[in-house]
Amino acid sequence: MALQARVLYEFTAEAGNNELSVKEGETLTVTNKSIGGGWIEAQNFRGEVGLVPEDYIEASNGNDPWSTWNSNNNWPSNPEGTQTGKSAADPWNSQMQAHPQAYQGPGKNMTSLNMFSMSRFPGFSKPGPELFLLCKQLVKGKDKIPVYVSEVGPVWLYPESQLDCVVADPKKGSKMYGLKSYIEYQITPNTTNRPVNHRYKHFDWLYERLLDKFGSAIPIPSLPDKQVTGRFEEEFIKMRMERLQGWMIRMCRHPVISCSDVFQLFLTYKDEKDWKMGKRKAEKDETVGVMIFTTIEPEAPDLDLLEVEQKCEQFSRFTKAMDDGVKEILTVGHEHWKRCTGPLPKEYQRIGKAFQNLSSVFTSSGYQGEATLTDALTEAGKTYEEIARMFAEQPKKDLHFLMENNNEYKGLLGCFPDTIGVHKAAIEKVKEGDKLVAASKITSQEKGAMAKRVSTMSYALQAEMNHFHSNRIYDYNRVMQLYLEEQVKFYETIAAKLRQAHSQFTTM
Amino acid sequence: MALQARVLYEFTAEAGNNELSVKEGETLTVTNKSIGGGWIEAQNFRGEVGLVPEDYIEASNGNDPWSTWNSNNNWPSNPEGTQTGKSAADPWNSQMQAHPQAYQGPGKNMTSLNMFSMSRFPGFSKPGPELFLLCKQLVKGKDKIPVYVSEVGPVWLYPESQLDCVVADPKKGSKMYGLKSYIEYQITPNTTNRPVNHRYKHFDWLYERLLDKFGSAIPIPSLPDKQVTGRFEEEFIKMRMERLQGWMIRMCRHPVISCSDVFQLFLTYKDEKDWKMGKRKAEKDETVGVMIFTTIEPEAPDLDLLEVEQKCEQFSRFTKAMDDGVKEILTVGHEHWKRCTGPLPKEYQRIGKAFQNLSSVFTSSGYQGEATLTDALTEAGKTYEEIARMFAEQPKKDLHFLMENNNEYKGLLGCFPDTIGVHKAAIEKVKEGDKLVAASKITSQEKGAMAKRVSTMSYALQAEMNHFHSNRIYDYNRVMQLYLEEQVKFYETIAAKLRQAHSQFTTM
């Protein structure tokens, strides 16, 4: 029987790309659901057949039958995403909308994250922390993740040379005999210096693996919004690449993630076969969710529960407070962006025009010795028109990076509630220790083990927080320097232009 | 029988000044109409008695009975004037409104001017140009006003040293045993260097005399708005003095006006007696209205009617065009003023606050080595708050003078339609010449004389236009230099402050 699907979000087809434009609420018949790559082939009531992003539709008859091909993708975190894509077609005024995550204001990112962490993050849904707290043997040997104690407190083991990579050279590729096209990025790590190619869906796969494996211990920021329409437009590709680069650098900087097999595979696979094998291996990995803590080995004395709890509380307070601060900056920055690209240039343009109009009136006076003034007035007018253009251009040169940085941190901070949640749950379990023993649900040895395990978790959390702090301090220093540097240039240039205009006037 | 009066505009009494607050439409009984100084004493329906500005009321039973005390004042050119006064009490946000003329937008000034030029300008109402065109003998001797021909065309005779004066030191005086108080200004001409005192009403008297005597040949700009409420508030006094100074300087700069007896009297009277006598003499002057042309003696060949007409047309086109250009600048400037004192500072303040908030969140991290970043972020935030203040303060330092200058020219240009009107009327009369001779209304000699007279008028107009042009070029050069200079300083200061903030950040 043919599957009926209801359209959730409007989707506009890319020309010459075998896609089908659909309207929200429209009903489709799925003609081929095994296209893959997040696409299905469907037919609308007019009999037109084409490809539609599977994220944009749902089964008319409940969700279950789809689970097969619907299982490995999350619903689009923001329907705005679609508008974004469309308006990005006009890259000028859409500068703002072209940053869906960055400028859609507070809240969005977190909700989407929580949504899928609940629905799709094995670490959270059923298997609670007790899985680790009570598990029998810990991982031995090379898979261990040590935690040391430095002068700033517990820290991960940092590699001598920091891993780094460049995401570049987006190319349009196609498959299925040109039936479907996609964008492929070239990623070159500083270790091998050998470029590998990946599509967005591969980044997405990597993200899923990292989230499954490390999510309980390490917040894994989500990728730049998955987005379907407008994804072949230059503006959008540039922006996505910039953000994938940012995401990769953050992952490279992380001592635990950068050393993981799956991440290394992504950056250094030799050929298709190598990649396929690595993928299969990674998907079979069982040390995921809370079990990651079985691999963590703090080289420090156990912490008592109270201390563990205090630390956890402190981190949760800080990340919440920073999340608010970051969102405030994003809101204010968004406002400022709109003013700098909207009313301000218009106003300076009108000032410029007014001066030039007066100049041409003066020219008509028929009085001699008029030229110096009229020339000067015209130049002054032109200068203000230039200043108008400068204002409209400036945000791309400075505010953009300030916004991107805060947007990245908004995403990162959005992961902490889940990570910290795991710790809180563990702490609660340990608190129940005595009850559980009394109810002979666990032995007193197991209760002791639990205390030890929660201390391990706390060391991991502290190491992660210290990693977060040092990166934060570096990132904010860097981005503020860049922002202020550009702002200084901006105002200096305006002053210089005005000084030039000033020099044209004379008082006889 | 007691005179009944209807209130035209709301008026709010100055505290401790024996004034009576009245509402528009309210009916009053006039208890004393010989108070003088533009005031009458009246009683409201509650029996309260106090002083009310006579401009603000009219006779319930027609205008005539009032003519006695109502004759020598014009209706307030803008009722906004009253609001202006009131809100000037809060000098901060009222910066704009504190400039009624400057920022009330196009049109106002002209209408008010036309209004009273029609009703109260003898040169226009009944006695038309024929009074001069056909008058028998011209003035002889020292009262002559010569017109020379220079390389720019016809010009007035300019004195070797230019007259100048300073209006300063406004003092609150009072009369009628402190019943009424007023502001007295000190005016010091550069010729005698001896200060004389005058109240606004004396300036107004001088204006009336100049308008009567020279108005047909020389546009006499109106005084800064007559205004009643708020006139004892510092902001307002400062503004009015600044504008009286501007008006006086313009009059001093004019070769014909500056040399006139009445103007000299105003600046150099020795004592009360001298002043009173001079006043009486000036008020008896009969060479007013179009008769001023009897004193003008061009040292140049007569112009033919066509040339006269073309010149007249050209000047009328130019002044109209400039009037539009000036009003455009005033409108745009007004907009800009509002933005610079309203939304912009608010926005920079919010940016500053956002940085400072983030800084204090960071301080709470408990991570060591945080201080450098948080201090730098705080300073950056404070810098943007400073920039906010700078934006709010700037218009007073530059835009204000640009607006004042254009406002002055708006007033001046508003006088040209009347002045040019006299010339057009004269030209029409001369065109009728033949008809009038045929109808033996005039002799052919008189017709010839008329042609000669209209040529004289044209020389006067050309001399006045050339005077206007040279002043205009000087004024606009000056004000644009001042404006741009301050703008350069403004942007340079911002750049310097931001550079300082930038230097606080480090990338370890």
mmCIF file of C-alpha atoms in Angstrom, chain A residues 151-153 314-315 318 321-323 325-326 328-329 331-333 335-337 339-340 343-344 347-348 350-351 353-355 357-358 361-370 372-373 376-377 380 384 387 391 402 406 465-467 469-470 472-474 476-478 480-485 487-488 491-492 494-496 498-508, chain B residues 151-153 314-315 318 321-323 325-326 328-329 331-333 335-337 339-340 343-344 347-348 350-351 353-355 357-358 361-370 372-373 376-377 380 384 387 391 402 406 465-467 469-470 472-474 476-478 480-485 487-488 491-492 494-496 498-508:
data_model
loop_
_atom_site.group_PDB
_atom_site.id
_atom_site.type_symbol
_atom_site.label_atom_id
_atom_site.label_comp_id
_atom_site.label_asym_id
_atom_site.label_seq_id
_atom_site.Cartn_x
_atom_site.Cartn_y
_atom_site.Cartn_z
ATOM 1 C CA GLU A 151 47.154 24.356 39.259
ATOM 2 C CA VAL A 152 43.709 25.194 37.866
ATOM 3 C CA GLY A 153 42.312 21.903 39.135
ATOM 4 C CA GLN A 314 28.440 25.724 40.673
ATOM 5 C CA PHE A 315 28.885 24.660 37.053
ATOM 6 C CA PHE A 318 27.628 29.422 35.819
ATOM 7 C CA ALA A 321 24.230 32.666 33.836
ATOM 8 C CA MET A 322 26.569 32.683 30.837
ATOM 9 C CA ASP A 323 23.785 31.379 28.626
ATOM 10 C CA GLY A 325 24.630 36.804 29.083
ATOM 11 C CA VAL A 326 25.369 35.377 25.653
ATOM 12 C CA GLU A 328 21.603 39.219 25.704
ATOM 13 C CA ILE A 329 24.591 40.007 23.489
ATOM 14 C CA THR A 331 19.721 40.153 21.010
ATOM 15 C CA VAL A 332 21.462 43.513 21.336
ATOM 16 C CA GLY A 333 23.789 42.647 18.461
ATOM 17 C CA GLU A 335 19.181 45.070 17.034
ATOM 18 C CA HIS A 336 22.408 46.877 16.243
ATOM 19 C CA TRP A 337 22.849 44.962 13.006
ATOM 20 C CA ARG A 339 19.990 49.620 12.644
ATOM 21 C CA CYS A 340 23.408 49.705 10.969
ATOM 22 C CA PRO A 343 17.775 53.300 9.169
ATOM 23 C CA LEU A 344 21.301 54.643 9.708
ATOM 24 C CA GLU A 347 19.658 58.792 7.178
ATOM 25 C CA TYR A 348 23.247 59.551 6.223
ATOM 26 C CA ARG A 350 19.481 61.793 3.090
ATOM 27 C CA ILE A 351 21.950 64.144 4.767
ATOM 28 C CA LYS A 353 21.492 64.332 -0.644
ATOM 29 C CA ALA A 354 20.362 67.463 1.202
ATOM 30 C CA PHE A 355 23.870 68.958 1.014
ATOM 31 C CA ASN A 357 20.725 69.593 -3.437
ATOM 32 C CA LEU A 358 21.641 72.839 -1.708
ATOM 33 C CA VAL A 361 20.628 75.374 -5.929
ATOM 34 C CA PHE A 362 23.621 77.586 -5.147
ATOM 35 C CA THR A 363 25.115 76.807 -8.533
ATOM 36 C CA SER A 364 21.992 78.327 -10.092
ATOM 37 C CA SER A 365 22.498 81.654 -8.291
ATOM 38 C CA GLY A 366 24.311 83.230 -11.236
ATOM 39 C CA TYR A 367 26.573 84.898 -8.669
ATOM 40 C CA GLN A 368 30.273 84.657 -9.396
ATOM 41 C CA GLY A 369 32.751 83.170 -6.934
ATOM 42 C CA GLU A 370 30.211 80.487 -6.089
ATOM 43 C CA THR A 372 34.426 76.889 -4.215
ATOM 44 C CA LEU A 373 31.416 76.585 -1.920
ATOM 45 C CA ALA A 376 32.834 71.744 -1.255
ATOM 46 C CA LEU A 377 29.138 71.212 -0.461
ATOM 47 C CA ALA A 380 30.564 66.957 1.752
ATOM 48 C CA TYR A 384 27.962 61.419 3.823
ATOM 49 C CA ILE A 387 29.543 57.078 5.244
ATOM 50 C CA PHE A 391 27.665 51.871 7.987
ATOM 51 C CA LEU A 402 31.132 38.776 17.584
ATOM 52 C CA ASN A 406 28.467 34.124 20.874
ATOM 53 C CA MET A 465 34.712 22.850 32.790
ATOM 54 C CA ASN A 466 38.354 23.871 33.009
ATOM 55 C CA HIS A 467 38.724 23.054 29.336
ATOM 56 C CA HIS A 469 36.953 28.108 30.687
ATOM 57 C CA SER A 470 40.391 28.246 29.078
ATOM 58 C CA ARG A 472 36.243 30.718 26.550
ATOM 59 C CA ILE A 473 38.904 33.131 27.779
ATOM 60 C CA TYR A 474 40.897 32.643 24.600
ATOM 61 C CA TYR A 476 36.445 36.104 23.908
ATOM 62 C CA ASN A 477 39.811 37.836 24.027
ATOM 63 C CA ARG A 478 40.287 37.054 20.364
ATOM 64 C CA MET A 480 36.721 41.283 21.229
ATOM 65 C CA GLN A 481 40.110 42.300 19.876
ATOM 66 C CA LEU A 482 38.952 41.713 16.348
ATOM 67 C CA TYR A 483 35.693 43.577 16.954
ATOM 68 C CA LEU A 484 37.270 46.640 18.553
ATOM 69 C CA GLU A 485 40.092 46.726 16.008
ATOM 70 C CA GLN A 487 35.476 49.464 15.043
ATOM 71 C CA VAL A 488 38.519 51.687 15.506
ATOM 72 C CA TYR A 491 35.524 55.436 13.014
ATOM 73 C CA GLU A 492 39.010 56.515 11.970
ATOM 74 C CA ILE A 494 34.939 58.227 8.810
ATOM 75 C CA ALA A 495 36.948 60.927 10.593
ATOM 76 C CA ALA A 496 39.513 60.953 7.775
ATOM 77 C CA LEU A 498 35.178 64.122 6.952
ATOM 78 C CA ARG A 499 38.510 65.876 7.470
ATOM 79 C CA GLN A 500 39.033 65.697 3.714
ATOM 80 C CA ALA A 501 35.580 67.164 3.112
ATOM 81 C CA HIS A 502 36.237 69.863 5.710
ATOM 82 C CA SER A 503 39.397 70.998 3.936
ATOM 83 C CA GLN A 504 37.354 71.993 0.867
ATOM 84 C CA PHE A 505 35.599 74.865 2.633
ATOM 85 C CA THR A 506 37.193 78.287 2.900
ATOM 86 C CA THR A 507 36.383 81.406 4.881
ATOM 87 C CA MET A 508 37.479 84.251 2.671
ATOM 88 C CA GLU B 151 32.480 93.239 -10.954
ATOM 89 C CA VAL B 152 29.657 91.179 -9.415
ATOM 90 C CA GLY B 153 27.062 93.712 -10.629
ATOM 91 C CA GLN B 314 15.616 84.937 -11.700
ATOM 92 C CA PHE B 315 15.760 86.114 -8.082
ATOM 93 C CA PHE B 318 16.442 81.227 -6.869
ATOM 94 C CA ALA B 321 14.625 76.946 -4.785
ATOM 95 C CA MET B 322 16.887 77.829 -1.878
ATOM 96 C CA ASP B 323 13.906 77.960 0.453
ATOM 97 C CA GLY B 325 16.757 73.265 -0.089
ATOM 98 C CA VAL B 326 17.016 74.893 3.322
ATOM 99 C CA GLU B 328 14.998 69.902 3.365
ATOM 100 C CA ILE B 329 18.141 70.318 5.467
ATOM 101 C CA THR B 331 13.811 68.332 8.116
ATOM 102 C CA VAL B 332 16.689 65.887 7.705
ATOM 103 C CA GLY B 333 18.607 67.591 10.502
ATOM 104 C CA GLU B 335 15.349 63.587 12.071
ATOM 105 C CA HIS B 336 19.046 63.175 12.723
ATOM 106 C CA TRP B 337 18.851 65.128 15.964
ATOM 107 C CA ARG B 339 18.038 59.732 16.393
ATOM 108 C CA CYS B 340 21.271 60.979 17.934
ATOM 109 C CA PRO B 343 17.550 55.517 19.921
ATOM 110 C CA LEU B 344 21.295 55.637 19.244
ATOM 111 C CA GLU B 347 21.473 51.192 21.804
ATOM 112 C CA TYR B 348 25.127 51.884 22.622
ATOM 113 C CA ARG B 350 22.634 48.396 25.882
ATOM 114 C CA ILE B 351 25.750 47.162 24.087
ATOM 115 C CA LYS B 353 25.616 46.862 29.518
ATOM 116 C CA ALA B 354 25.702 43.521 27.687
ATOM 117 C CA PHE B 355 29.520 43.492 27.735
ATOM 118 C CA ASN B 357 27.024 41.752 32.296
ATOM 119 C CA LEU B 358 29.053 39.095 30.513
ATOM 120 C CA VAL B 361 29.241 36.401 34.751
ATOM 121 C CA PHE B 362 32.819 35.499 33.843
ATOM 122 C CA THR B 363 34.031 36.825 37.182
ATOM 123 C CA SER B 364 31.789 34.247 38.851
ATOM 124 C CA SER B 365 33.438 31.335 37.017
ATOM 125 C CA GLY B 366 35.824 30.592 39.877
ATOM 126 C CA TYR B 367 38.441 29.885 37.207
ATOM 127 C CA GLN B 368 41.809 31.508 37.815
ATOM 128 C CA GLY B 369 43.440 33.801 35.256
ATOM 129 C CA GLU B 370 40.042 35.301 34.520
ATOM 130 C CA THR B 372 42.482 40.239 32.489
ATOM 131 C CA LEU B 373 39.507 39.337 30.335
ATOM 132 C CA ALA B 376 38.940 44.364 29.634
ATOM 133 C CA LEU B 377 35.294 43.426 29.001
ATOM 134 C CA ALA B 380 34.886 47.897 26.756
ATOM 135 C CA TYR B 384 30.283 51.979 24.818
ATOM 136 C CA ILE B 387 30.003 56.583 23.365
ATOM 137 C CA PHE B 391 26.147 60.637 20.737
ATOM 138 C CA LEU B 402 23.924 73.987 11.149
ATOM 139 C CA ASN B 406 19.555 77.241 8.005
ATOM 140 C CA MET B 465 20.612 89.996 -4.026
ATOM 141 C CA ASN B 466 24.367 90.421 -4.380
ATOM 142 C CA HIS B 467 24.535 91.338 -0.716
ATOM 143 C CA HIS B 469 24.755 85.997 -2.071
ATOM 144 C CA SER B 470 28.036 87.179 -0.582
ATOM 145 C CA ARG B 472 25.229 83.349 2.082
ATOM 146 C CA ILE B 473 28.566 82.114 0.723
ATOM 147 C CA TYR B 474 30.347 83.353 3.823
ATOM 148 C CA TYR B 476 27.576 78.450 4.647
ATOM 149 C CA ASN B 477 31.342 78.131 4.396
ATOM 150 C CA ARG B 478 31.611 79.058 8.043
ATOM 151 C CA MET B 480 29.928 73.794 7.267
ATOM 152 C CA GLN B 481 33.497 74.159 8.480
ATOM 153 C CA LEU B 482 32.318 74.279 12.059
ATOM 154 C CA TYR B 483 30.016 71.304 11.554
ATOM 155 C CA LEU B 484 32.594 69.087 9.861
ATOM 156 C CA GLU B 485 35.308 70.099 12.299
ATOM 157 C CA GLN B 487 32.161 65.809 13.420
ATOM 158 C CA VAL B 488 35.810 64.929 12.818
ATOM 159 C CA TYR B 491 34.588 60.333 15.396
ATOM 160 C CA GLU B 492 38.254 60.684 16.292
ATOM 161 C CA ILE B 494 35.287 57.555 19.586
ATOM 162 C CA ALA B 495 38.126 55.838 17.713
ATOM 163 C CA ALA B 496 40.608 56.827 20.430
ATOM 164 C CA LEU B 498 37.858 52.234 21.397
ATOM 165 C CA ARG B 499 41.586 51.885 20.744
ATOM 166 C CA GLN B 500 42.153 52.291 24.467
ATOM 167 C CA ALA B 501 39.546 49.605 25.205
ATOM 168 C CA HIS B 502 41.107 47.348 22.565
ATOM 169 C CA SER B 503 44.514 47.539 24.201
ATOM 170 C CA GLN B 504 43.135 45.850 27.347
ATOM 171 C CA PHE B 505 42.554 42.509 25.617
ATOM 172 C CA THR B 506 45.323 39.948 25.280
ATOM 173 C CA THR B 507 45.697 36.746 23.316
ATOM 174 C CA MET B 508 47.887 34.536 25.452
#
